XYZ file of C-alpha atoms in Angstrom:
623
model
C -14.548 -15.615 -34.887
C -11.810 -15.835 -32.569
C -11.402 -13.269 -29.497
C -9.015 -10.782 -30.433
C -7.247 -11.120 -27.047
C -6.135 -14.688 -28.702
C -4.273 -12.420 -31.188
C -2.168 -10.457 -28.789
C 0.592 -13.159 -27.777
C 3.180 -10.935 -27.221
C 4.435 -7.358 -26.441
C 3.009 -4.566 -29.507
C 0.579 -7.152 -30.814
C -2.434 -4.627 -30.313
C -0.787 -2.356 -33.268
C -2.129 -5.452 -35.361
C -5.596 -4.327 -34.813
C -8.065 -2.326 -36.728
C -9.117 0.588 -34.558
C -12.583 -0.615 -35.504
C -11.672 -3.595 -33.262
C -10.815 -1.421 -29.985
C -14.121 -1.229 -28.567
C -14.355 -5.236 -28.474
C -11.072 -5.815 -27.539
C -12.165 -3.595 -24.240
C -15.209 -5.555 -24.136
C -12.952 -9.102 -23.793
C -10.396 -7.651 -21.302
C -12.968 -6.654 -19.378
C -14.517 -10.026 -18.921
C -11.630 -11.438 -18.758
C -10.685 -9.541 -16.241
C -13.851 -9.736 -13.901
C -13.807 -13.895 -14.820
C -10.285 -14.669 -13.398
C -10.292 -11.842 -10.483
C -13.920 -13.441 -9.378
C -11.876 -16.623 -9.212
C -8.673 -15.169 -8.146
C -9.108 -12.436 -6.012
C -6.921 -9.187 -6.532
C -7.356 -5.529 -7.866
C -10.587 -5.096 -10.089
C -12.257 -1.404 -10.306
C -8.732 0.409 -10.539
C -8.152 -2.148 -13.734
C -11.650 -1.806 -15.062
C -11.447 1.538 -15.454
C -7.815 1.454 -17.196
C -8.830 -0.356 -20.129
C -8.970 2.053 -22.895
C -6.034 4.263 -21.372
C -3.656 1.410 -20.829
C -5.015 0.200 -24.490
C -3.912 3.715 -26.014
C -0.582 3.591 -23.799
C -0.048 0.271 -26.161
C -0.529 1.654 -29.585
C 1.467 4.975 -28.768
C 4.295 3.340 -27.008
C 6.879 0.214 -28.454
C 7.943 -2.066 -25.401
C 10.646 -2.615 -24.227
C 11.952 0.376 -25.539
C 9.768 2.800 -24.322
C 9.536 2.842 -20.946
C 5.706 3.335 -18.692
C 6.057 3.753 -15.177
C 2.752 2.511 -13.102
C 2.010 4.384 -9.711
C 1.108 2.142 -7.460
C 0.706 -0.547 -10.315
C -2.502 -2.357 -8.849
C -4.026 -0.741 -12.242
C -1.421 -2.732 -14.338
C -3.273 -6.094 -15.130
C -4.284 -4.782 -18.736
C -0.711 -3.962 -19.161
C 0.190 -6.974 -18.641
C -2.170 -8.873 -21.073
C -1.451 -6.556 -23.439
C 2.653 -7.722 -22.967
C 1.865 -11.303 -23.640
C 1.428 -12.868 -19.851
C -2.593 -13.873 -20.604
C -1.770 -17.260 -19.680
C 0.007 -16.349 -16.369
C -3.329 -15.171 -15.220
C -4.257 -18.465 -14.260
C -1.886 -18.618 -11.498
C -2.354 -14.510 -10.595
C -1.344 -13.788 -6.981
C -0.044 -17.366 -6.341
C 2.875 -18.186 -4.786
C 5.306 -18.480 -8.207
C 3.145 -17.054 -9.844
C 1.923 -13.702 -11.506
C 1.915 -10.452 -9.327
C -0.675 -8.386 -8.845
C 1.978 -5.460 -9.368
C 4.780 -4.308 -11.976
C 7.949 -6.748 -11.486
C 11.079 -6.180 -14.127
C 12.209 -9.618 -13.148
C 8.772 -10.564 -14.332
C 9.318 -8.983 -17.851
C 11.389 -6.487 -19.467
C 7.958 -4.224 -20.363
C 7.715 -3.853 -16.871
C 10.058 -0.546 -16.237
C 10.235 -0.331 -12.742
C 8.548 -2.177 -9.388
C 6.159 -0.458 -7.989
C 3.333 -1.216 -5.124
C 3.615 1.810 -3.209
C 1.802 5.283 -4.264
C 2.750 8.751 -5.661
C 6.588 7.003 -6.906
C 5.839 7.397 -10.576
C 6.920 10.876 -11.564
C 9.944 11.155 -9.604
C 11.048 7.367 -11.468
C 10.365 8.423 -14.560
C 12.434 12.056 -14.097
C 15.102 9.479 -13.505
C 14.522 7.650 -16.833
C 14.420 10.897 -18.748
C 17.738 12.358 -17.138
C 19.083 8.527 -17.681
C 18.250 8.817 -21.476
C 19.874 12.208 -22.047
C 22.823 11.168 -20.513
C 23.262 7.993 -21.902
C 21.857 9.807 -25.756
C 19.379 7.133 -26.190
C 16.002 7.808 -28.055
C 12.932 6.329 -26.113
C 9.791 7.566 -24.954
C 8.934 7.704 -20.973
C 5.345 7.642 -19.350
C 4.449 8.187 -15.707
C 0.957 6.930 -15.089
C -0.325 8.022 -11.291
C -3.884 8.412 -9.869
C -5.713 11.200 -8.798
C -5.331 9.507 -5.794
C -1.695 9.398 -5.583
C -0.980 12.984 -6.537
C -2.003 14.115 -3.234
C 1.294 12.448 -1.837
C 3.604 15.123 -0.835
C 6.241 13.034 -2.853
C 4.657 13.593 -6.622
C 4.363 17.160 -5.935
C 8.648 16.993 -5.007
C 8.539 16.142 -8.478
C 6.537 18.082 -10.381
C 8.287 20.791 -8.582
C 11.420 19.529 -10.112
C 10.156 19.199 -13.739
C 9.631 22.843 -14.670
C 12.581 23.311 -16.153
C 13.317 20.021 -18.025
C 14.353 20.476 -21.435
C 13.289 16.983 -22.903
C 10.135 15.166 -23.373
C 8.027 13.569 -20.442
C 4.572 13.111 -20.423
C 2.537 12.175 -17.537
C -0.990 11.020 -17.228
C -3.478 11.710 -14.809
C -5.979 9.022 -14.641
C -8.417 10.699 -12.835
C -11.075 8.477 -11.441
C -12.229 10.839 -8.373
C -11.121 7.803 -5.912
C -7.788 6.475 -4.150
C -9.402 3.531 -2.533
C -11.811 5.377 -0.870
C -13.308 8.484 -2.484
C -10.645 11.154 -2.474
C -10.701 13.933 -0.035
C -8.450 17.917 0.172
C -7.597 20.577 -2.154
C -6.818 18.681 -5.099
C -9.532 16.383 -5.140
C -11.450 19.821 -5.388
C -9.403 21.506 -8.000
C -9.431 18.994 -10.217
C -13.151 18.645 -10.193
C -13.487 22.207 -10.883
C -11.005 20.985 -13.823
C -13.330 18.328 -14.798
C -16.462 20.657 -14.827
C -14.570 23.547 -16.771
C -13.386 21.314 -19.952
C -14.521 24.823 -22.033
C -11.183 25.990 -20.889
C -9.179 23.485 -23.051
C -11.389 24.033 -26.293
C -11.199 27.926 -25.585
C -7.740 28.095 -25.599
C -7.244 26.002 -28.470
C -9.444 27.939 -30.968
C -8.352 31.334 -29.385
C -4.583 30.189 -30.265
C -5.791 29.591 -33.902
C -7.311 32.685 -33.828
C -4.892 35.076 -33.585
C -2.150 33.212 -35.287
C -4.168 33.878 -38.287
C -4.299 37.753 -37.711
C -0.880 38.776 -39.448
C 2.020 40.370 -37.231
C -0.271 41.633 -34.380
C -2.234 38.036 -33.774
C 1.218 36.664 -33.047
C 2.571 39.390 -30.618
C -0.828 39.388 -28.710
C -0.903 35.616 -28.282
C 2.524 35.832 -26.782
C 1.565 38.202 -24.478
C -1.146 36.430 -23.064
C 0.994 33.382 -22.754
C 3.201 35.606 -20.708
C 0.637 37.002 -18.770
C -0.364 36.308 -15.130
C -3.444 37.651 -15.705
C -4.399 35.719 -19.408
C -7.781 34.449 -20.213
C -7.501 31.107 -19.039
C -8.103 32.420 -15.413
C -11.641 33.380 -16.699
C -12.104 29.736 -17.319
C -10.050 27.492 -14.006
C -9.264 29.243 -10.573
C -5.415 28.534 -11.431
C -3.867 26.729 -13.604
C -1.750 25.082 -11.454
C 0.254 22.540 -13.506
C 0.550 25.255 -16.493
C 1.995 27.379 -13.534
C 4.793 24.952 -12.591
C 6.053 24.738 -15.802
C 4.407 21.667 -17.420
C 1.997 22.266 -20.164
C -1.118 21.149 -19.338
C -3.757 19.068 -21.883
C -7.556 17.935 -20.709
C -9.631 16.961 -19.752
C -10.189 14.129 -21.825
C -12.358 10.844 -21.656
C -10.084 8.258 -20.964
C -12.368 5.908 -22.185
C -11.922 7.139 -26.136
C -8.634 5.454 -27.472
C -8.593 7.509 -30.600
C -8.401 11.401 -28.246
C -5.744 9.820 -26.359
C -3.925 8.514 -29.143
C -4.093 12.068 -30.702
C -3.065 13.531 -27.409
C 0.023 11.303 -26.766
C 1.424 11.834 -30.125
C 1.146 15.452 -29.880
C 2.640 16.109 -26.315
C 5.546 13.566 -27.331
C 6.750 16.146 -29.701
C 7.119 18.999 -26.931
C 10.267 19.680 -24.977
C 9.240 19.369 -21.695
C 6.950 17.780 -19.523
C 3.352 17.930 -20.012
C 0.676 16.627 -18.319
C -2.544 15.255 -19.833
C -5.489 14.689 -17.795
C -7.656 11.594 -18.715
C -10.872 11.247 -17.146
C -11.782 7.588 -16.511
C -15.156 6.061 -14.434
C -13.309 3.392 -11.896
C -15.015 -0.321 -12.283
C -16.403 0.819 -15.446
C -18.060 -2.074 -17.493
C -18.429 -4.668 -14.142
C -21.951 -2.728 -12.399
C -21.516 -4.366 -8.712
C -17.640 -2.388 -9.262
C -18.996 0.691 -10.905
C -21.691 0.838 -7.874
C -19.129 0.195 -5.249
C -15.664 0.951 -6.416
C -14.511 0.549 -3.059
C -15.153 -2.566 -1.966
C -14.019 -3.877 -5.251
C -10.926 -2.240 -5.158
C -9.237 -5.199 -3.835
C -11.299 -8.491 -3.421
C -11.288 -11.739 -2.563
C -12.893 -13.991 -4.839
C -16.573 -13.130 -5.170
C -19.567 -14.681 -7.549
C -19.396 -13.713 -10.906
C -23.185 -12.816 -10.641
C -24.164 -11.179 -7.720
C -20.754 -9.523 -6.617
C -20.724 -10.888 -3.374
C -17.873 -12.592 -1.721
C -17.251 -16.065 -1.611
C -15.387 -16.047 1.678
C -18.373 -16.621 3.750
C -16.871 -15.921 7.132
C -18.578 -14.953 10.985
C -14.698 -14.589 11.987
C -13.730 -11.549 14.184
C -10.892 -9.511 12.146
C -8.443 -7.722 14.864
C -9.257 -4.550 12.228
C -12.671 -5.466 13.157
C -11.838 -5.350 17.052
C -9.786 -2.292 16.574
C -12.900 -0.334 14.800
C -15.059 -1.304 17.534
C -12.813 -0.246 20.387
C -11.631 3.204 18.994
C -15.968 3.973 18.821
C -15.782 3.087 22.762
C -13.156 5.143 23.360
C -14.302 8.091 21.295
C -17.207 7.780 24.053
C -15.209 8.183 26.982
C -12.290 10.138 25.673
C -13.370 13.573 24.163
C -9.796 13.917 23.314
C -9.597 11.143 21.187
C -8.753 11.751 17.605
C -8.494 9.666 14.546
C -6.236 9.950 11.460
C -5.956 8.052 9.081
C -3.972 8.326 4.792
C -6.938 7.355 2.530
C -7.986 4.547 4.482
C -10.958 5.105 6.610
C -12.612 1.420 5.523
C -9.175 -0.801 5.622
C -8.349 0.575 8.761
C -11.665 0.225 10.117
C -12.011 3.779 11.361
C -14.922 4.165 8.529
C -17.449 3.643 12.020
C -15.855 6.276 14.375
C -15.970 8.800 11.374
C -19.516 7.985 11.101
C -19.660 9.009 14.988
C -17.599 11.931 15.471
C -17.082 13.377 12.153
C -15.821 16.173 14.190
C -12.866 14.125 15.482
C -12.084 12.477 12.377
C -9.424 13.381 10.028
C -8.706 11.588 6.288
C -5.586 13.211 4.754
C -5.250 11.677 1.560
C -2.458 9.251 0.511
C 0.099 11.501 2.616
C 1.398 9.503 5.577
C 4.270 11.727 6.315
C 1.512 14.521 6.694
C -0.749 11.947 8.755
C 2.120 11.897 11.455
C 3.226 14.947 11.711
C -0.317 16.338 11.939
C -1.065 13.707 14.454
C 2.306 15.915 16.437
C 0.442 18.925 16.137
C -2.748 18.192 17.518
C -1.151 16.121 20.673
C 1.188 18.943 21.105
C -2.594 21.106 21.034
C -4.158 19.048 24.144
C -5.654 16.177 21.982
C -4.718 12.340 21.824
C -4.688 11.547 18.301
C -4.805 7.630 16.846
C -2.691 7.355 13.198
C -4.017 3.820 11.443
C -1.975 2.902 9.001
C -0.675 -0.289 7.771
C 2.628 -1.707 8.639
C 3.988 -1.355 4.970
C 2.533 2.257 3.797
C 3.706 3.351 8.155
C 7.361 2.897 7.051
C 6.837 5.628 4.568
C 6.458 8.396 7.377
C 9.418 6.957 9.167
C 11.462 10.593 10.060
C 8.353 11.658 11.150
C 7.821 9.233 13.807
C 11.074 9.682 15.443
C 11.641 13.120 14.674
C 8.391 15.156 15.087
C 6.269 12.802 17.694
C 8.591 10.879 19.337
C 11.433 13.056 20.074
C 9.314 15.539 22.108
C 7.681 11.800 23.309
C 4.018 13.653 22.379
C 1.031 11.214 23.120
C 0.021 9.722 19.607
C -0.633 6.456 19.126
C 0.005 4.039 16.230
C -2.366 1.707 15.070
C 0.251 -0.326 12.945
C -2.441 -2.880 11.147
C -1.327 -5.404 8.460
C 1.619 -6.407 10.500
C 3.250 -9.592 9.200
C 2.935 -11.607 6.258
C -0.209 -10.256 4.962
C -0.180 -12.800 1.457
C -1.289 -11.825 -1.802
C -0.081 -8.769 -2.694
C 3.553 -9.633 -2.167
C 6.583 -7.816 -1.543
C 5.473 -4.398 -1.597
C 3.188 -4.900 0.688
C 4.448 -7.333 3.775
C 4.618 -5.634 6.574
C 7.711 -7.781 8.446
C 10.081 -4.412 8.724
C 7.911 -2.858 11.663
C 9.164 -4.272 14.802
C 12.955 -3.184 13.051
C 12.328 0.127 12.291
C 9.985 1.171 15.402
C 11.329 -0.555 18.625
C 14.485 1.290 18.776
C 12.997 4.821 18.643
C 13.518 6.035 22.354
C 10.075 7.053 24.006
C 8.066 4.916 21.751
C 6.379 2.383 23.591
C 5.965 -0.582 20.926
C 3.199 -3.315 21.706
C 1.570 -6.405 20.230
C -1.162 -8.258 21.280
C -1.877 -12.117 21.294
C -5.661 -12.009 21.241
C -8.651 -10.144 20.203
C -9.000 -9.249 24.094
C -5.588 -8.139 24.557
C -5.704 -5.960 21.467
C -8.631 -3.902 23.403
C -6.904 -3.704 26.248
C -3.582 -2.650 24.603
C -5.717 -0.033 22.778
C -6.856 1.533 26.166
C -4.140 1.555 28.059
C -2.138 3.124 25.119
C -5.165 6.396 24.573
C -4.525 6.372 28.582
C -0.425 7.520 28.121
C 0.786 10.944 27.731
C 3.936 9.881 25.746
C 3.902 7.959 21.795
C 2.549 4.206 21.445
C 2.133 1.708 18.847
C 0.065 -0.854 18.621
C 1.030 -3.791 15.783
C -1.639 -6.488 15.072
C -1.963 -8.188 11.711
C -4.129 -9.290 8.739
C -6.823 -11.691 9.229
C -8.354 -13.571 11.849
C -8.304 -12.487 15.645
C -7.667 -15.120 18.333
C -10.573 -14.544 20.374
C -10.323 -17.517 22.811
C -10.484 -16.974 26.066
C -9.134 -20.115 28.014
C -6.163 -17.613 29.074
C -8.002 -14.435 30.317
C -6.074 -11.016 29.594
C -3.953 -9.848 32.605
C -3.996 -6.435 33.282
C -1.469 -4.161 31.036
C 1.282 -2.715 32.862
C 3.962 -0.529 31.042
C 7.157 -2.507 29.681
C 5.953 -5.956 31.383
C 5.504 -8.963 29.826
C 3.082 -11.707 30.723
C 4.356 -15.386 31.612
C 1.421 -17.805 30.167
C 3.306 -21.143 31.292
C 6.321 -22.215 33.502
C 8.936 -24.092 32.036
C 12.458 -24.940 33.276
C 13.610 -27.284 29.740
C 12.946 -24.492 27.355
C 11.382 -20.898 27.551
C 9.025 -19.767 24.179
C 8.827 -15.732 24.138
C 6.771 -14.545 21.446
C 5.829 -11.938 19.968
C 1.640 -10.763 18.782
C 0.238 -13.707 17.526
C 3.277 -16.088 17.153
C 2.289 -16.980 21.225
C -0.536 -19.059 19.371
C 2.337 -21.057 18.081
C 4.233 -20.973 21.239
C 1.148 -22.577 22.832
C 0.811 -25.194 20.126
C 4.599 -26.419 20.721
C 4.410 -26.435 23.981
C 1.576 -28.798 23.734
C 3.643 -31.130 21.568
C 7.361 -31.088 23.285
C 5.138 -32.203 26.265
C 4.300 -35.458 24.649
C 8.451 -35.899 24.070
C 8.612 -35.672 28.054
C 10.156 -31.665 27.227
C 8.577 -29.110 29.766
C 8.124 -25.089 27.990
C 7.267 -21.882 29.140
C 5.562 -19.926 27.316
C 5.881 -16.043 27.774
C 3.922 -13.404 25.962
C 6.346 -10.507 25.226
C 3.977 -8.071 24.793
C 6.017 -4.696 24.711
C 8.914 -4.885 22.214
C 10.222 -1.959 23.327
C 10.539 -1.315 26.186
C 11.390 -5.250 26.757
C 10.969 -6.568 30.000
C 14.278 -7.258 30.957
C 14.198 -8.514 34.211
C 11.876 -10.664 33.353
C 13.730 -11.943 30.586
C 16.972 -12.417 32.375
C 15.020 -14.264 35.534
C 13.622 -17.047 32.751
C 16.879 -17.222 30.513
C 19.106 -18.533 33.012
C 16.733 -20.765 34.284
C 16.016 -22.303 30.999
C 18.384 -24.715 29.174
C 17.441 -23.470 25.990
C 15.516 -19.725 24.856
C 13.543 -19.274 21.612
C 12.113 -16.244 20.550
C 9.406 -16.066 17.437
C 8.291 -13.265 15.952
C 6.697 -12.489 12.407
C 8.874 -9.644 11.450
C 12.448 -10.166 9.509
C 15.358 -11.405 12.029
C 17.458 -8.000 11.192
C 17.118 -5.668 14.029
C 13.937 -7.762 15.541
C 13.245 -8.639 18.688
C 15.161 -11.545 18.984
C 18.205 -9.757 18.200
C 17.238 -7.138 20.804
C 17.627 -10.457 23.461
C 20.741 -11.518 21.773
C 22.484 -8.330 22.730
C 20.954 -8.179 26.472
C 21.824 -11.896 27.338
C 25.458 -10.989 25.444
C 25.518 -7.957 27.514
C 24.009 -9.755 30.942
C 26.424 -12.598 29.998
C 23.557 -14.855 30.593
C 25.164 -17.811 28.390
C 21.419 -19.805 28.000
C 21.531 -21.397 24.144
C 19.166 -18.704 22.561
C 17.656 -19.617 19.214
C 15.861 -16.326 17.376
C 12.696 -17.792 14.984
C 12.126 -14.697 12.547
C 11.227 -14.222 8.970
C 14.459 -14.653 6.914
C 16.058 -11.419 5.737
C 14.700 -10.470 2.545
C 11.601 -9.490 0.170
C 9.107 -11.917 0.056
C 6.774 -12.787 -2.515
C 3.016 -13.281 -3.001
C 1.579 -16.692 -2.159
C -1.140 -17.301 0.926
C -0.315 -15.921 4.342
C 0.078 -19.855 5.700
C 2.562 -21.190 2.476
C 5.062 -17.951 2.983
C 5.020 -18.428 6.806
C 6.271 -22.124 6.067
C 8.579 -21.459 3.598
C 10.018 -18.398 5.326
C 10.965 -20.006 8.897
C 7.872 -19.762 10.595
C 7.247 -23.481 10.308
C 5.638 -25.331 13.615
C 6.821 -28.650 12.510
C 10.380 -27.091 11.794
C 10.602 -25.478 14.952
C 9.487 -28.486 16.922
C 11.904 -30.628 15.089
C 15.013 -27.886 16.105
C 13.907 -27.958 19.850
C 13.920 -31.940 19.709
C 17.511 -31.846 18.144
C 18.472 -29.886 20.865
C 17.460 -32.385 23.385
C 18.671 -34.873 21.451
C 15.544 -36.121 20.435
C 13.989 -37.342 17.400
């Protein structure tokens, strides 16, 4: 018999089916889906447990037409099976290739790019609005996580919907987890929600109830609609989304296709926005996933049997050296604090949270709230640490330079994922850092070139009473120690080599690369210094100024985009020094970039040894 995912080629295809057939068709996604992410890599649990929603999302909705808006959109890999790219899983998360998140250039089912969290609802407001205007007829879905609805943003939303006069329906796939397990008020309403599903069956028969008791059934029913004080308060301590003007349907399994079904098609003929709450078990049908939804949140390729990863690796992770540090200084520094937006195992703060509960603080998917809490307790006597990575950091930007650093109050930044960090593509490089942060005044912005200098960075920023950041990227730390760590002094850089033909300043980790050329120009009879920027901001100026006039040429490299970098930052003080030294700024190139492996993108997107080398030889007239 052939698999019925052979029979969906092509966007609606699922209507074809029996609803007999839904339960297998689950059963192949599913191992399809475990088969080519074990190969692959990429988001599993979150799409495990989206099967039979996304599946019902299918039959109810027609695509393109309709439009479905994905929070986050990590959980959109059934969607996109179902919308006719099953082939383009063989190449998913490849450079060229299929991304792991919702792309309209990607297809025309795909209603809006997403990668980022609690967006959904406040997109698909826009689509409604955009429909009545324009007097179109289409259906819009917002799909976001229990997760995701603690972000301060989809509550801006919801706030907003109460009075809409036009259909919207949102789902809440409720799967008790983020990426970690989901922590705060409503993690804790909704399970109350989730343990009181008599409310939802109570108020249905008590509706039918009364309507049936002529003339005064009606009149009381509307009362208690009208009420404050109604029954359903019995039942749930609040209804809160009934009380912000949305109507409110659930719990219900989001694993049965046919109650969703039922549910769509009835709150798709109400006026307003309502919200139905869908109840779904994350990594459901894959048992290493459904036992450890974290860690299979987002994997690297791992056997098909046991679960475990195939990246068999001893290599020290600078978020490895990071969570090791922050336990030693939670030791000597009773002040210490540590903050973190959902995060506590990506960051790698999961081990001082195991040591000083006390001190440790997990706000949800709500960096703006991460920050400006972090303001509050330094402004209380405490030093708190925010880990966040570079890309989900840019998201509490205002609250960096408005609440910590313009009253320069002593948090520090543990900006992790810095650079190119690969697979999960646009949304989620994080080369805008070093442009958005190092012209805050009072922020002292740092990045370290080795595993050692990250822990030395780390305690000399805890030691300062005014705001820090410390960027450091994805992956492998250099932990060599042929160049030993000099001591950390504020604003100074560190000169590794002397070098009167060309100076190399880089930034983080790029000095690896700095050291590698220098190695080579030497064998074209070209002698480079190599200096180790280490503070961005403030830059060491004198310094700089000494080395650029000696030097006949001056590169700088840095994995961040060239706009409002650091290598612009030199431009303007040589311009403004009128130091006239041929400077040559190596940078990402201005724009998006797309998934592929972290060494590929860094190639194609002007961090190329062999391309530098060959610029620096043209420059000396050399081939």
């Amino acid at each position: 018999m052939e698999p019925l995912l052979n029979q969906i080629e092509q966007p609606n295809d699922i209507k074809k089916l029996k609803p007999s057939e839904y339960r297998s068709l689950a059963k192949e996604i599913r191992r399809f889906l475990v088969r080519h992410v074990a190969e692959k890599g990429g988001h599993l649990a979150s799409n495990l447990g989206a099967v039979e929603l996304t599946m019902a999302l299918h039959l109810f909705l027609d695509f393109p037409a309709d439009k479905l808006i994905w929070d986050v959109g990590h959980q959109a890999y059934v969607h996109k099976l179902l919308t006719g790219r099953k082939e383009a899983f063989e190449r998913l998360r490849e450079q060229g290739g299929l991304s792991g998140f919702p792309k309209r250039r990607e297809s025309d089912c795909d209603a809006f790019d997403t990668g980022h969290s609690s967006t959904s609802v406040s997109a698909a407001a826009g689509f409604v609005h955009a429909r009545e205007l324009s007097e179109e007829d289409y259906k819009v879905v917002a799909v976001i996580g229990d997760g995701a609805l603690t972000g301060g943003m989809a509550f801006e939303a919801l706030n907003n919907l109460g009075k809409l006069k036009s259909n919207l329906i949102i789902v809440l796939n409720d799967n008790h987890m983020s990426i970690s397990e989901n922590v705060g008020g409503m993690a804790n309403y909704l399970a109350k929600i989730r343990t009181s599903s008599a409310y939802t069956g109570f108020k249905g028969g008590l509706e039918e109830a009364l309507n049936k008791v002529s003339g005064v059934g009606e009149k009381l029913l509307h009362r208690l609609k009208r009420s404050k004080d109604s029954l359903k308060y019995l039942f749930i301590s609040g209804m809160l989304f009934e009380d912000m003007g949305l109507t409110y349907i659930g719990p219900i399994d989001g694993h049965d296709v046919p109650k969703m079904l039922e549910a769509f098609e009835t709150a798709s003929r109400a006026k307003k926005a309502v919200l139905i709450h869908v109840v779904t078990k994350k990594g459901k049908g894959y048992a290493p996933a459904e036992d450890n939804p974290g860690r299979f949140h987002g994997v690297e390729p791992f056997s098909l049997k046991s679960g475990k990863s195939l990246k068999v690796t001893d290599e020290l992770t600078y978020t490895e050296v990071f969570s090791k540090t922050m336990t030693e200084l939670g030791e000597e520094n009773k002040k210490l604090l540590a903050i973190t937006a959902a995060m506590p195992s990506g960051t790698g703060l999961q081990a001082f949270a195991e040591r000083y509960p006390e001190r440790f603080f997990d706000v949800g998917i709500a960096e703006e709230h991460a920050v400006t809490f972090a303001a509050g307790l330094a402004a209380g006597g405490y030093h708190p640490v925010v880990a966040i990575y570079s890309t989900f950091l840019q998201r509490a930007y205002d609250q960096i330079l408005h609440d910590v650093c313009l009253g320069s109050l002593p948090v520090t930044f543990a900006v992790d994922r810095a650079g190119i960090v690969g697979k999960d593509g646009e949304t989620h490089q994080g080369i805008f850092d070093l442009s958005y942060l190092s012209h805050i005044p009072n922020l002292t912005l740092m990045a370290p070139r080795s595993a050692e200098e990250l822990r030395s960075m780390l305690h000399f920023a805890v030691s300062c009473s005014y705001p820090t950041a410390v960027r450091y990227p994805r992956g492998a730390a250099n932990d060599s120690k042929e160049l030993p760590v000099a001591k950390i002094e504020q604003g100074k850089a560190e000169l590794l080599y002397q070098g009167n033909d060309v100076l190399v300043a880089a930034v983080g980790t790029t000095v690896t690369l700095a050291l590698s050329l220098r190695e080579k120009l030497l064998e074209y009879g070209i002698e480079a210094g190599v200096l180790n920027v280490r503070f961005i901001s403030p830059m060491d100026t004198e310094q700089i100024a000494e080395l650029a006039e000696q030097a006949k040429l001056f590169v700088t490299i840095e994995e961040n985009i060239k706009a409002g970098g650091f290598g612009e930052k030199v431009a303007v003080f040589l311009a403004e020094q009128g130091i006239r030294t041929r400077h040559k700024i190596v940078a990402l190139s201005d724009c998006f970039i797309e998934q592929g492996e972290q060494a590929e993108l860094r190639e194609q997107y002007g961090l190329s040894e062999d391309g530098i080398l060959q610029e620096i030889l043209l420059f000396f007239g050399k081939r």
